Amino acid sequence: MPPPRTREGRDHRDRDHHRAPRKEEAPEKWDWNCPETRCLLEDVFFRDEDYIRRGSEECQKFWAFFERLQKYQHLKTSQKEKDPGQPKHGIAALADLPCTYDPRYRINLSILGPDTRGRHGPGKGLPPERVSEFRRALLHYLDFQQKQAFGRLAKLQRERAALPIAQYGNRILQTLKEHQVVVVAGDTGCGKSTQVPQYLLAAGFSHVACTQPRRIACISLAKRVGFESLSQYGSQVGYQIRFESTRSAATKIVFLTVGLLLRQIQCEPRLPQYQVLIVDEVHERHLHNDFLLGVLQRLLPQRPDLKVILMSATINISLFSSYFSHAPVVQVPGRLFPITVVYQPQEAEQSASKSEKLDPRPFLRVLEAIDNKYPPEERGDLLVFLSGMAEISTVLDAAQAYATLTQRWVVLPLHSALSVADQDKVFDVAPAGVRKCILSTNIAETSVTIDGIRFVVDSGKVKEMSYDPQAKLQRLQEFWISQASAEQRKGRAGRTGPGVCYRLYAESDYDAFAPYPVPEIRRVALDALVLQMKSMSVGDPRTFPFIEPPPAASVETAILYLQDQGALDSSEALTPIGSLLAQLPVDVVIGKMMILGSMFSLAEPVLTIAAALSVQSPFTRSAQSNLDCATARRPLESDQGDPFTLFNVFNAWVQVKSERSGNSRKWCRRRGVEEHRLYEMANLRRQFKELLEDHGLLRGAQVVAPRDSYSRLQQRRERQTLHQLKRQHEEGGGRRRKVLRLQEDGCSSDEDHEGSASQRADSVDIQDVKFKLRHNLEQLQAAASSAQDLTRDQLALLKLVLGRGLYPQLAVPDAFNSGRKDSDQIFHTQAKQGTVLHPTCVFANSPEVLHTQGPEASGREGSQDGKDQMSCKHQLLAFVSLLETNKPYLVNCVRIPALQSLLLFSRSIDTNGDCSRLVADGWLELQLADSESAVRLLATSLRLRAHWESALDRQLAQQAQRRKLEQEEDPESPAVSPQEVAALSRELLQFMAAKVPYRLRRLTGLEAQNLYVGPQTITTAPSLPGLFGNSILSPHPTKGGYAVSDYLTYNCLTSDTDLYSDCLRSFWTCPHCGLHMPFTPLERIAHENTCPEAPSDGPGSEEAAPVPTQKTSALQRPYHCQP
Amino acid sequence: MASEAEPHPLGMFKCQLCALTAPYSYVGQKPPDTQAVVLLEESYIMKDPFSSDKARFLILGSRCSVCSRLVCVDPECSLFYSKRVCLPCVQKNISAFPQEIQQDVEKRKGASKKHSNRP
Ligand SMILES: [Zn+2]
Ligand SMILES: [Zn+2]
């Protein structure tokens, strides 16, 4: 906006112009600081097409510079002007140097259009001396800017040249010329990740991919390398992660995640798009990295022109080299100062103390020892490696008490569950005479590098997830670290100077450590990997030539699991849903949920839930015990289960963001919610949504155009402001290091946060800005508010979708739970007995909603002892994960009705003769009071499952077809019509609402072993056609009885009840055809299902209508019970 | 097709004194993408890598007007006094420069001897 010019002002200037010899008007009134003066000058010099633009940050910087310059010149002019000595000219080239010195001659640039501007432009009234004074200042400023930028450039180049790897660049390139694979080994800090890509660029390679295990690393490396190679970020150097790409036609090197490269291989197995492949951090032995190495080993002979560089820390290098037929190794020495190792094993009695809790005293002794031995003026911080978060908080408490006493330490925690801001604190500086004491998990071993560490304490322990394939259970267990990890930890003390490493174990312990950490492939569930291997057609996962093979049991479990999930069929081939799941880079159960949800038009809520279940819990630990937080959070809790609570939290948060944005931080704090996790959810949700759209499971977002041009303009303005805020934040270098306060409270006490937050109240919440730029808040808000309007039916369907997604991760409440304390509730899964609810679980505080005799639930004949109770309210818990720390915990549970869910989901259902006794998946027994309703439910479930399956298959097939044809939009009718979906939903809901009393019981091990009658020598074909629709019964080869479908086996259960009970008949008259004769209940149902006179009651769906074609004569004949 | 987003580097600039190397995208006196500034010598220029502003440029160096060596603008390598002169040439012809420059060069010599290993 131009400065307001009054009419008088213009007249005044006009008059001025007419008076030919311009009169100096009150020159003493000239004030450089006057905003209007500045405005006038900015009008002339800082136009949009100028080098500096008015209103920009640059403009502010200029004025600051201007003020400094003025002060300086004032000093200068008060000094006496020196008489310039006449220089003697030697050579011709220098003959025309100006004789009289003027600093202006030292500036090699000039501002254009100097005087032409003042005459006719907006600033024509400005006194020319002032204008030239201003121009001179501007010139100095531009020169200063050039010097500053060049200084940075020169510094950058010097630093690059000083990196240890700089000496090896040529050798790496030379070796790569002669070999297909080269291993570059060097420890963190040698510069390999940033420099090797640049050496390749400089050598003229132009199709380079560099994989990273972490997404964050892709972005930061692309930025760093783009910056260092002085190419503009986003052109020569780019990154590509899920749904985010800065890749363009000009990109010569791209940083991408291992997972993404694998997906590219999936599309183009020979990777024609790359010339060189850098695989970074191979020593970390991530699951996908190991797999990638296997894929590459096979690919290389087919692509002799493809070059591969494996980059590794100096850990087990020979393993990688020999895996690629003894590839040459270029080893880059690290830059380490000498480190003294002090072994301080803990006393035997202490470590054997009964308490599970870690003893913090050995750690405090090290703090004391440092205080006693090293004067405080000698700087150097302490890094303590602990096994996990609980251990960190134990030592944190003790160390903080010690720090308060001595005033010589600032204690800070560091682990991955901290918010980024809290993690960043470890990079801040301690005040003089005070040391930082950083308590860290192994995150600081290789991922996070902190400067200034002189002392390291190594507990020798690490907590890692281990996987028990038998129990299908993840365990967080404490292990001794490997020698390689111990060396990494030690090395952290010698990066900036000589250091000391205190090892809280004996040298003999060290000698007994495994040489290397256990690779991920040996300790995690392999479901996702096996699925990916299947979809990449790399052959049998059992025989794939991994660099180190996974345990055979893990592979078998994964295959079984994928079969249970319906991703693989019985011949281990991918099913349609399986091949889609393989393309969704998410957990199998989450992927299933999304696919199922999108069919029922529940995509929006399912997206939120899927995202919520894929990030760490947003509930802070400290808030667990905080009553205020618990109270504030209560209205958001859902007694349906944790996914719904998370769903509510996210939706409420989105509402807060769209209503009174600045307060979302406070809103979260009050409820003990880590806002960072909600941002992650929002990002993930968006990614999932794009995934579904990509795969044709969700119609592309309809762009909701604001109604009128005013609000459009408004919206554009808002976005501009946001962009500007973000740019300012980025150009300001983001966060600057600050000096820590002595009482820095690491464990995020709320008061502390409140304080610092209010200090920043006027500053920008950059997370909020980024959030609003990245997401369409209006759309999110619409989704969030529609969530409040979910009908009971939609909610029930949503639960069904979650249940089917999570199946077979089910737990049954123990029969005696209703008599137990809240905290003693136990649950059993098929593989694991006696699991408990995670303390964060909503049912942990309200287990009564899981009991069968709630206020309204007491069955008609319900015995009050809770055991073996007939009830129609039995429920199961579907859970997202089973995690064992000190106890086996069920994490993220939903309650679902037992009978109906089992009938709809189970891969195996076995019945007795009259179907009153059912066994689901060989571990849960259901006894129904009434055989007739049992058969009806079974028949309905058969029909619904078939219908549901066929709808799903048709939809997936159409989607696969569409992808194959690369069709973007398909105007044709969808494979499954909305009417059909509506009918299916209605029927499913009716089915779920069925009230049938039954007993639910987990079978004992012995019962489970003796479940079946076994194959029968005399095959007695039951003449019950139509009992289960049109299914053709055939004898089951192993269980006995008759296979009705691939999951239902009729009459195969051993039974101690009367063998002839199913032959008891009573007279009955068919209301439709009038047939009057003795029937067993099953025969009666069979007749009803197939009676030619019966009205077709197939509820609304074409396929489900009774098919009268296959009527055999047996139907109308009286039945005989065959011996 | 990518060139509109990114000025294609013309080549590598390399200072013949300190070996500083950087890609340049323009040589001349009128930096592209801005009409507001002209240069008083034929300079090797790149887009300012430290700024997101497209118009901002960074002068890497130019030829010494005495010996025609390609030198960077680092004060350890060259100076500008109405023309670019590399530091060796300045020292050889120090008397041709005004006192202010002479003093400056003296100061720099003293300072760089203390901590420098450059040629
Ligand atoms: Zn130079
Ligand atoms: Zn020269």
PDB file of N, CA, C and O and ligand atoms in Angstrom, chain B residues 15 18 72 77, ligand 1:
ATOM      1  N   CYS B  15      38.834 -20.574  -8.413  1.00  0.00           N
ATOM      2  CA  CYS B  15      39.801 -19.519  -8.126  1.00  0.00           C
ATOM      3  C   CYS B  15      41.202 -20.090  -8.322  1.00  0.00           C
ATOM      4  O   CYS B  15      41.532 -21.137  -7.799  1.00  0.00           O
ATOM      5  N   CYS B  18      43.060 -19.788  -4.528  1.00  0.00           N
ATOM      6  CA  CYS B  18      42.684 -20.591  -3.361  1.00  0.00           C
ATOM      7  C   CYS B  18      41.914 -21.845  -3.746  1.00  0.00           C
ATOM      8  O   CYS B  18      41.528 -22.621  -2.887  1.00  0.00           O
ATOM      9  N   CYS B  72      38.861 -15.342  -7.008  1.00  0.00           N
ATOM     10  CA  CYS B  72      37.606 -15.140  -6.296  1.00  0.00           C
ATOM     11  C   CYS B  72      37.638 -13.823  -5.542  1.00  0.00           C
ATOM     12  O   CYS B  72      38.688 -13.187  -5.439  1.00  0.00           O
ATOM     13  N   CYS B  77      42.336 -13.280  -1.630  1.00  0.00           N
ATOM     14  CA  CYS B  77      42.740 -13.589  -3.005  1.00  0.00           C
ATOM     15  C   CYS B  77      42.811 -12.346  -3.882  1.00  0.00           C
ATOM     16  O   CYS B  77      43.648 -12.262  -4.768  1.00  0.00           O
TER      17      CYS B  77
HETATM   18 ZN    ZN C   1      40.401 -17.353  -4.077  1.00  0.00          ZN
END
